[in-house]
Amino acid sequence: MPTPAATRAPLRIDGATLRLVRLPLVTPFTIATGTLTEKVFPLLTLRADGLEGHAEGVMDPLPDYLEETVAGAMDLLATALIPQVLGQRFAHPESLARRFAPWRANFMARATVEMAFWDLWAKSLDLPLQAVLGGEGDAVDVGVSLGIGPVAGTLDRVAAHLAQGYRRIKLKVKPGHDIGLLQAVRKDFPDAHLTVDANCCYTLADSDLIRRMDEFALDYIEQPLAWDDIHDHATLQQRIRTPLCLDECIRTVDHARKALQTDAARVVNIKVGRSGGHTAARQIHDLCQAWQVPVWCGGMLESGIGRAHNIHLSTLPNFTKPGDTSSASRYFSRDIVEEKLECVNGRMPVPRGPGIGVTLDLDYLKSATLSAQDFTV
Ligand code: OSB
Ligand code: MG
C-alpha cells in the first residue's frame, strides 16, 4: 500500500524516448548458457510535468536466460506497451501496471515501463524511490557473481573480491565445471560465504552430483534445474540438504507462492527487471517475508539506471542476504550515469536525491546509443 505521503494527483505521461544502448563489458561474462562481451539493452525515458523517469530492460539479445529478447522487447515496447500508457493519467504505479493486465508474460518488457514510471512518480513526490517503496537505510550488503573461467583465475578473483569486503561469492557452474571448482575454492577459502548459480543447466538425473555439493557448506544453490520447472526443484530439495534458491523460475507472485508452498525455494532471488517491475517485486518480497524465506536482489549486468533501481529495492527489510548489485566499474569502464555506483567494504551506498537518484550522462549516452525513437502525445 502507498504510504500516506506517497499520494498525488494523477500524472499524465506526455512523452517517451526509447533508446537501444550498447556498452562494452570490461571482461566477458560467461554463464552455463553462453558468453556476453557487451551489454545491449532498451533504455526507456517517460516524461510528465517536466520530469523524467528512466529504466532499462534486462533481456538478453538471445533467449538464453529467459524467453524474452532485446529485439522482441524493443518491438513490443514501441508497438504496444508505450502506446498503452502514453497520454494516460496514473495516480500510482500500480494503476499503470494494470494497463498491461490483459497481456501475457513479457515481464521484462513490462518492467521497463513500470520501473520508469516508479522513478518518475517518486520524482513527482520529490522522494527517493526507496521511500515510496517502503525501504530504508543508506547502503545495502552485496556480494559478487563470478563468471565461468579457468579455476586458477577464479581463485584469484575470489581472493581479490573478499579482500575488497564483498559479503559473499557466487560461482557460476555448469556440468564439468562444478565439484572440482568447489573443492579448490573451499580449500583456499574455508570461511567464505559461497553460493553457486547453475542457470538451469542440470536435470533431476544429476541429483547425485548436486547432492555432492552439500559437503561444501554453500549458503544456497541457485536455479539448478529448468527455468520453468518449480515442481522438479521441489523434488530436488527433498534429495539435498543445501537450500535451493530460485531465480529464473520466479517471474510472478504466483510463481513465488507455488515455490514456497511446495518447498522448492528456501531462498528467493528477486530481480525487479525480470518480474514485471517494482510492484510485483515488492509483492514477492512481502510474500517471502510472511513465509520467513529470505530474499536477495539479483542483477543482469545493468547499467547505472537498472543498478540504481536494484539498490533502492534492496533496502526493503526482507532483503537479508547480500545481493548481486556490485560496483559498476566491475562491468563498465564508463557508465551512462554521472554518479559512480561503487561499493565500500561490501556495502553499496543508496544514490541520494529524488527517484532513483542518478542522472544520465547525455554525452556518453549519445555515443553508446544505437537507435532512438521519440513518442509524443
Ligand atoms: O543468473 O543471476 C544470473 C548475469 C546475467 C544473466 C543471469 C545472471 C547474471 C548474474 C550477474 O549472475 C549478476 C550481476 O552481477 O549483475
Ligand atoms: Mg541466477
Coordinates of C-alpha atoms and ligand atoms in Angstrom, one line a residue:
M1 CA 0.0 0.0 0.0
P2 CA 1.2 3.5 -0.7
T3 CA 2.3 5.4 2.4
P4 CA 0.1 8.5 3.1
A5 CA 2.8 10.9 2.0
A6 CA 3.1 9.0 -1.3
T7 CA -0.1 10.1 -2.9
R8 CA -0.6 12.8 -5.5
A9 CA -2.9 14.0 -8.3
P10 CA -2.6 11.7 -11.4
L11 CA 0.4 12.1 -13.5
R12 CA -0.1 12.3 -17.3
I13 CA 2.6 10.7 -19.3
D14 CA 3.2 13.2 -22.1
G15 CA 6.2 11.8 -23.8
A16 CA 8.7 9.0 -24.0
T17 CA 12.0 8.1 -25.6
L18 CA 13.0 4.5 -26.3
R19 CA 16.7 4.0 -27.0
L20 CA 18.7 0.9 -27.8
V21 CA 22.0 1.2 -26.0
R22 CA 25.3 -0.7 -26.2
L23 CA 28.0 -0.7 -23.6
P24 CA 31.2 -2.8 -23.9
L25 CA 31.9 -5.1 -20.8
V26 CA 35.2 -4.7 -19.1
T27 CA 35.6 -8.5 -19.2
P28 CA 33.4 -11.1 -20.9
F29 CA 30.8 -12.7 -18.6
T30 CA 30.3 -16.5 -19.1
I31 CA 27.4 -18.5 -17.6
A32 CA 26.2 -22.0 -18.4
T33 CA 24.3 -20.8 -21.5
G34 CA 26.8 -18.6 -23.1
T35 CA 29.2 -15.6 -23.0
L36 CA 28.3 -11.8 -23.1
T37 CA 31.0 -9.4 -24.3
E38 CA 28.8 -6.4 -24.4
K39 CA 25.6 -5.2 -22.8
V40 CA 22.8 -4.2 -25.3
F41 CA 19.6 -3.0 -23.8
P42 CA 16.4 -0.9 -24.2
L43 CA 16.6 2.3 -22.2
L44 CA 13.2 4.0 -21.7
T45 CA 12.5 7.5 -20.5
L46 CA 9.0 8.5 -19.6
R47 CA 8.0 12.2 -19.2
A48 CA 5.4 14.1 -17.2
D49 CA 5.2 17.6 -15.8
G50 CA 8.7 18.5 -17.0
L51 CA 10.1 15.4 -15.1
E52 CA 11.7 12.3 -16.5
G53 CA 11.8 8.7 -15.2
H54 CA 14.2 6.1 -16.5
A55 CA 14.5 2.3 -16.6
E56 CA 16.3 -0.3 -18.7
G57 CA 15.2 -3.7 -19.9
V58 CA 17.2 -6.7 -18.6
M59 CA 16.5 -9.2 -21.5
D60 CA 19.5 -10.6 -23.5
P61 CA 19.9 -10.4 -27.3
L62 CA 19.2 -14.2 -27.4
P63 CA 16.6 -16.0 -25.4
D64 CA 19.3 -17.7 -23.3
Y65 CA 18.3 -16.6 -19.8
L66 CA 14.5 -16.4 -20.3
E67 CA 12.4 -16.4 -23.4
E68 CA 12.5 -12.6 -23.9
T69 CA 14.9 -11.0 -26.4
V70 CA 16.1 -7.4 -26.9
A71 CA 14.7 -7.2 -30.4
G72 CA 11.3 -8.7 -29.3
A73 CA 11.1 -6.3 -26.4
M74 CA 12.0 -3.2 -28.5
D75 CA 9.2 -4.1 -30.8
L76 CA 6.7 -4.8 -28.0
L77 CA 7.6 -1.6 -26.2
A78 CA 7.3 0.5 -29.4
T79 CA 4.1 -1.0 -30.7
A80 CA 2.1 -2.0 -27.6
L81 CA 3.4 -1.1 -24.2
I82 CA 4.4 2.6 -24.7
P83 CA 1.3 3.4 -26.7
Q84 CA -0.8 1.8 -24.0
V85 CA 0.4 4.4 -21.4
L86 CA 1.2 7.4 -23.5
G87 CA -1.3 10.3 -22.8
Q88 CA -2.8 8.4 -19.9
R89 CA -3.1 9.6 -16.3
F90 CA -1.9 7.4 -13.4
A91 CA -2.2 8.3 -9.7
H92 CA 0.1 5.4 -8.7
P93 CA 2.5 2.9 -10.5
E94 CA 0.2 0.1 -9.5
S95 CA -2.5 1.5 -11.7
L96 CA -0.1 1.8 -14.6
A97 CA 0.8 -1.9 -14.3
R98 CA -2.9 -2.8 -14.5
R99 CA -3.0 -1.4 -18.1
F100 CA -0.9 -4.5 -19.1
A101 CA -3.0 -7.0 -17.2
P102 CA -4.7 -8.5 -20.3
W103 CA -1.4 -9.4 -21.9
R104 CA 0.7 -12.5 -21.3
A105 CA 4.2 -12.9 -20.0
N106 CA 6.9 -10.5 -21.3
F107 CA 7.6 -9.5 -17.8
M108 CA 11.0 -7.9 -18.6
A109 CA 9.4 -5.6 -21.2
R110 CA 6.6 -4.7 -18.9
A111 CA 9.0 -4.0 -16.1
T112 CA 10.9 -1.5 -18.3
V113 CA 7.8 0.7 -18.5
E114 CA 6.6 0.1 -14.9
M115 CA 10.0 0.9 -13.4
A116 CA 10.5 4.1 -15.4
F117 CA 7.1 5.2 -14.1
W118 CA 8.1 4.5 -10.5
D119 CA 11.2 6.7 -10.9
L120 CA 9.0 9.4 -12.5
W121 CA 6.4 9.1 -9.8
A122 CA 8.9 9.2 -6.9
K123 CA 10.4 12.4 -8.5
S124 CA 7.0 14.0 -8.8
L125 CA 6.7 13.5 -5.0
D126 CA 10.3 14.7 -4.5
L127 CA 11.1 11.4 -2.7
P128 CA 13.8 8.8 -3.2
L129 CA 12.5 5.6 -4.7
Q130 CA 13.3 3.7 -1.6
A131 CA 11.0 5.9 0.4
V132 CA 8.0 5.2 -1.8
L133 CA 8.8 1.5 -1.9
G134 CA 9.0 1.3 1.8
G135 CA 12.7 0.7 2.2
E136 CA 15.2 2.4 4.5
G137 CA 18.9 2.7 5.1
D138 CA 21.9 4.3 3.5
A139 CA 23.6 1.2 1.9
V140 CA 23.0 -2.4 1.2
D141 CA 25.1 -5.6 1.6
V142 CA 26.4 -7.0 -1.6
G143 CA 28.4 -9.9 -3.0
V144 CA 29.7 -10.7 -6.5
S145 CA 28.8 -13.1 -9.2
L146 CA 31.9 -14.6 -10.8
G147 CA 31.5 -15.9 -14.4
I148 CA 32.8 -19.2 -15.6
G149 CA 36.6 -19.3 -16.3
P150 CA 39.8 -21.3 -15.5
V151 CA 39.9 -22.4 -11.9
A152 CA 43.3 -20.7 -11.1
G153 CA 42.0 -17.4 -12.3
T154 CA 38.7 -17.9 -10.3
L155 CA 40.7 -18.4 -7.1
D156 CA 42.5 -15.1 -7.7
R157 CA 39.2 -13.3 -8.3
V158 CA 37.7 -14.8 -5.2
A159 CA 40.6 -13.6 -3.1
A160 CA 40.5 -10.1 -4.7
H161 CA 36.8 -9.6 -4.1
L162 CA 36.9 -11.0 -0.5
A163 CA 39.8 -8.5 0.1
Q164 CA 37.5 -5.7 -1.1
G165 CA 35.0 -6.7 1.5
Y166 CA 32.3 -8.3 -0.7
R167 CA 29.9 -10.3 1.6
R168 CA 29.6 -13.5 -0.5
I169 CA 30.9 -15.0 -3.6
K170 CA 28.6 -16.6 -6.1
L171 CA 30.3 -19.0 -8.5
K172 CA 28.8 -19.8 -11.9
V173 CA 28.8 -23.5 -12.5
K174 CA 28.0 -25.9 -15.4
P175 CA 28.4 -29.7 -15.9
G176 CA 32.1 -30.4 -15.8
H177 CA 32.9 -27.2 -14.0
D178 CA 31.3 -27.8 -10.6
I179 CA 32.7 -30.2 -8.0
G180 CA 36.3 -29.6 -8.9
L181 CA 35.8 -25.8 -8.7
L182 CA 34.1 -26.1 -5.3
Q183 CA 36.9 -28.3 -3.9
A184 CA 39.5 -25.8 -5.0
V185 CA 37.6 -22.7 -3.7
R186 CA 36.5 -24.2 -0.4
K187 CA 40.1 -25.4 0.3
D188 CA 41.5 -21.9 -0.1
F189 CA 38.6 -20.0 1.5
P190 CA 37.2 -22.2 4.3
D191 CA 35.1 -19.5 5.9
A192 CA 33.8 -17.5 2.9
H193 CA 30.1 -17.3 2.2
L194 CA 29.9 -19.2 -1.0
T195 CA 27.0 -20.0 -3.4
V196 CA 26.7 -21.5 -6.9
D197 CA 24.4 -20.5 -9.8
A198 CA 23.8 -23.1 -12.5
N199 CA 21.4 -21.1 -14.7
C200 CA 19.2 -24.2 -15.4
C201 CA 22.0 -26.4 -16.7
Y202 CA 21.2 -29.6 -14.7
T203 CA 18.2 -32.0 -14.6
L204 CA 16.9 -34.3 -11.9
A205 CA 19.1 -37.0 -13.4
D206 CA 22.0 -35.0 -11.9
S207 CA 20.6 -35.3 -8.4
D208 CA 23.6 -37.4 -7.1
L209 CA 26.1 -34.8 -8.4
I210 CA 24.1 -31.9 -6.9
R211 CA 23.9 -33.8 -3.6
R212 CA 27.7 -33.9 -3.5
M213 CA 27.6 -30.0 -3.3
D214 CA 26.2 -30.5 0.3
E215 CA 29.7 -31.1 1.6
F216 CA 30.9 -27.5 0.6
A217 CA 28.6 -25.6 3.1
L218 CA 27.1 -23.4 0.4
D219 CA 24.6 -20.7 1.6
Y220 CA 22.4 -22.0 -1.3
I221 CA 22.3 -23.5 -4.8
E222 CA 20.7 -21.1 -7.3
Q223 CA 18.4 -22.3 -10.1
P224 CA 20.0 -25.7 -10.9
L225 CA 17.0 -27.0 -13.0
A226 CA 14.8 -25.8 -15.8
W227 CA 13.7 -22.1 -16.0
D228 CA 10.0 -23.1 -15.9
D229 CA 10.1 -26.1 -13.5
I230 CA 9.2 -25.3 -9.9
H231 CA 8.0 -28.9 -9.5
D232 CA 11.3 -30.6 -10.2
H233 CA 13.1 -28.1 -7.9
A234 CA 10.7 -29.3 -5.1
T235 CA 11.7 -32.9 -5.8
L236 CA 15.4 -32.0 -5.8
Q237 CA 15.1 -30.1 -2.5
Q238 CA 13.9 -33.4 -0.9
R239 CA 17.1 -35.1 -2.0
I240 CA 19.7 -32.5 -0.8
R241 CA 20.5 -30.6 2.4
T242 CA 21.7 -27.3 0.9
P243 CA 18.8 -24.7 0.5
L244 CA 17.6 -24.1 -3.1
C245 CA 17.3 -20.5 -4.3
L246 CA 15.2 -19.8 -7.4
D247 CA 15.9 -17.1 -9.9
E248 CA 14.6 -17.8 -13.5
C249 CA 11.5 -19.7 -12.1
I250 CA 10.2 -16.7 -10.3
R251 CA 8.6 -14.3 -12.8
T252 CA 5.4 -13.6 -10.9
V253 CA 4.0 -13.5 -7.4
D254 CA 2.1 -16.7 -8.3
H255 CA 5.4 -18.5 -9.1
A256 CA 6.7 -17.4 -5.7
R257 CA 3.6 -18.7 -4.0
K258 CA 3.9 -22.1 -5.7
A259 CA 7.6 -22.4 -4.9
L260 CA 7.0 -21.6 -1.2
Q261 CA 4.0 -23.9 -0.9
T262 CA 6.0 -26.8 -2.4
D263 CA 9.3 -26.1 -0.6
A264 CA 11.0 -25.6 -3.9
A265 CA 12.8 -22.4 -2.7
R266 CA 14.2 -21.7 0.7
V267 CA 15.8 -18.5 -0.6
V268 CA 14.5 -16.3 -3.4
N269 CA 16.5 -14.2 -5.8
I270 CA 14.3 -11.2 -6.7
K271 CA 15.1 -9.4 -9.9
V272 CA 12.8 -6.4 -10.4
G273 CA 13.5 -6.3 -14.1
R274 CA 12.5 -10.0 -14.5
S275 CA 9.3 -9.8 -12.5
G276 CA 7.2 -7.1 -14.2
G277 CA 8.5 -4.3 -12.1
H278 CA 8.7 -2.9 -8.5
T279 CA 5.0 -3.6 -7.7
A280 CA 5.4 -7.4 -8.3
A281 CA 8.9 -7.5 -6.9
R282 CA 7.6 -5.9 -3.6
Q283 CA 4.7 -8.4 -3.5
I284 CA 7.2 -11.3 -3.9
H285 CA 9.3 -9.8 -1.2
D286 CA 6.3 -9.4 1.2
L287 CA 5.1 -13.0 0.5
C288 CA 8.6 -14.4 1.2
Q289 CA 8.8 -12.4 4.4
A290 CA 5.4 -13.8 5.5
W291 CA 6.9 -17.3 4.9
Q292 CA 10.1 -16.4 6.7
V293 CA 12.1 -17.0 3.5
P294 CA 15.0 -14.6 3.0
V295 CA 15.4 -12.8 -0.4
W296 CA 18.3 -11.0 -2.1
C297 CA 18.4 -8.8 -5.1
G298 CA 19.8 -10.3 -8.3
G299 CA 21.3 -8.4 -11.2
M300 CA 21.6 -8.7 -15.0
L301 CA 24.8 -6.7 -15.6
E302 CA 22.8 -3.5 -15.6
S303 CA 24.0 0.0 -16.4
G304 CA 23.7 2.6 -13.7
I305 CA 20.0 3.1 -14.4
G306 CA 19.0 -0.5 -13.6
R307 CA 21.6 -0.8 -10.9
A308 CA 20.1 2.2 -9.1
H309 CA 16.7 0.7 -9.3
N310 CA 18.1 -2.6 -7.8
I311 CA 19.8 -0.7 -4.9
H312 CA 16.6 1.1 -3.9
L313 CA 14.6 -2.1 -4.0
S314 CA 17.3 -3.9 -1.9
T315 CA 16.6 -1.5 1.1
L316 CA 13.3 -3.4 1.8
P317 CA 13.5 -5.3 5.1
N318 CA 13.5 -8.9 3.9
F319 CA 16.5 -8.4 1.7
T320 CA 18.6 -10.1 4.4
K321 CA 21.1 -11.9 2.1
P322 CA 23.8 -10.0 0.1
G323 CA 22.7 -9.1 -3.4
D324 CA 24.5 -9.1 -6.8
T325 CA 24.5 -5.3 -7.2
S326 CA 28.3 -4.9 -7.1
S327 CA 30.4 -1.9 -8.3
A328 CA 29.5 -0.6 -11.7
S329 CA 33.3 -0.4 -12.6
R330 CA 33.4 -4.2 -12.5
Y331 CA 31.3 -4.2 -15.6
F332 CA 31.8 -0.9 -17.4
S333 CA 34.8 1.4 -17.9
R334 CA 32.4 4.2 -18.3
D335 CA 28.7 4.2 -17.3
I336 CA 25.8 6.1 -18.8
V337 CA 25.1 7.8 -15.4
E338 CA 27.0 10.7 -13.9
E339 CA 27.2 9.1 -10.4
K340 CA 29.7 6.4 -9.5
L341 CA 27.9 3.4 -8.1
E342 CA 30.8 1.8 -6.2
C343 CA 30.8 -0.4 -3.1
V344 CA 32.6 0.5 0.0
N345 CA 33.7 -2.6 2.0
G346 CA 30.9 -4.8 0.6
R347 CA 28.2 -2.2 1.0
M348 CA 26.6 -0.3 -1.9
P349 CA 25.5 3.2 -1.0
V350 CA 21.9 4.2 -1.9
P351 CA 22.1 7.0 -4.5
R352 CA 20.6 10.2 -2.9
G353 CA 18.1 12.5 -4.4
P354 CA 14.6 12.1 -5.8
G355 CA 13.6 8.9 -7.7
I356 CA 16.5 6.5 -8.5
G357 CA 19.0 9.3 -7.6
V358 CA 21.1 9.0 -10.7
T359 CA 21.2 11.2 -13.8
L360 CA 22.1 10.4 -17.4
D361 CA 25.5 11.3 -18.8
L362 CA 23.9 12.5 -22.0
D363 CA 27.2 12.9 -23.9
Y364 CA 28.4 9.4 -23.3
L365 CA 24.9 8.0 -23.7
K366 CA 24.7 9.6 -27.2
S367 CA 27.9 7.8 -28.2
A368 CA 26.5 4.5 -26.8
T369 CA 23.1 4.8 -28.5
L370 CA 22.4 2.5 -31.4
S371 CA 18.9 3.9 -32.1
A372 CA 16.4 6.3 -30.5
Q373 CA 12.7 6.8 -31.0
D374 CA 10.6 9.7 -29.5
F375 CA 6.9 9.3 -28.7
T376 CA 4.7 12.3 -28.1
V377 CA 1.0 12.6 -27.3
Ligands
OSB1 O1 21.6 -15.8 -13.2 O2 21.9 -14.1 -11.9 C1 22.0 -14.6 -13.0 C2 24.0 -12.3 -15.2 C3 23.4 -12.5 -16.4 C4 22.3 -13.4 -16.5 C5 21.9 -14.1 -15.4 C6 22.6 -13.9 -14.2 C7 23.6 -13.0 -14.1 C8 24.5 -12.8 -12.9 C9 25.2 -11.5 -12.8 O3 24.6 -13.6 -12.1 C10 24.6 -10.6 -11.8 C11 25.2 -9.2 -11.9 O4 26.4 -9.1 -11.4 O5 24.6 -8.3 -12.3
MG2 MG 20.9 -16.5 -11.4

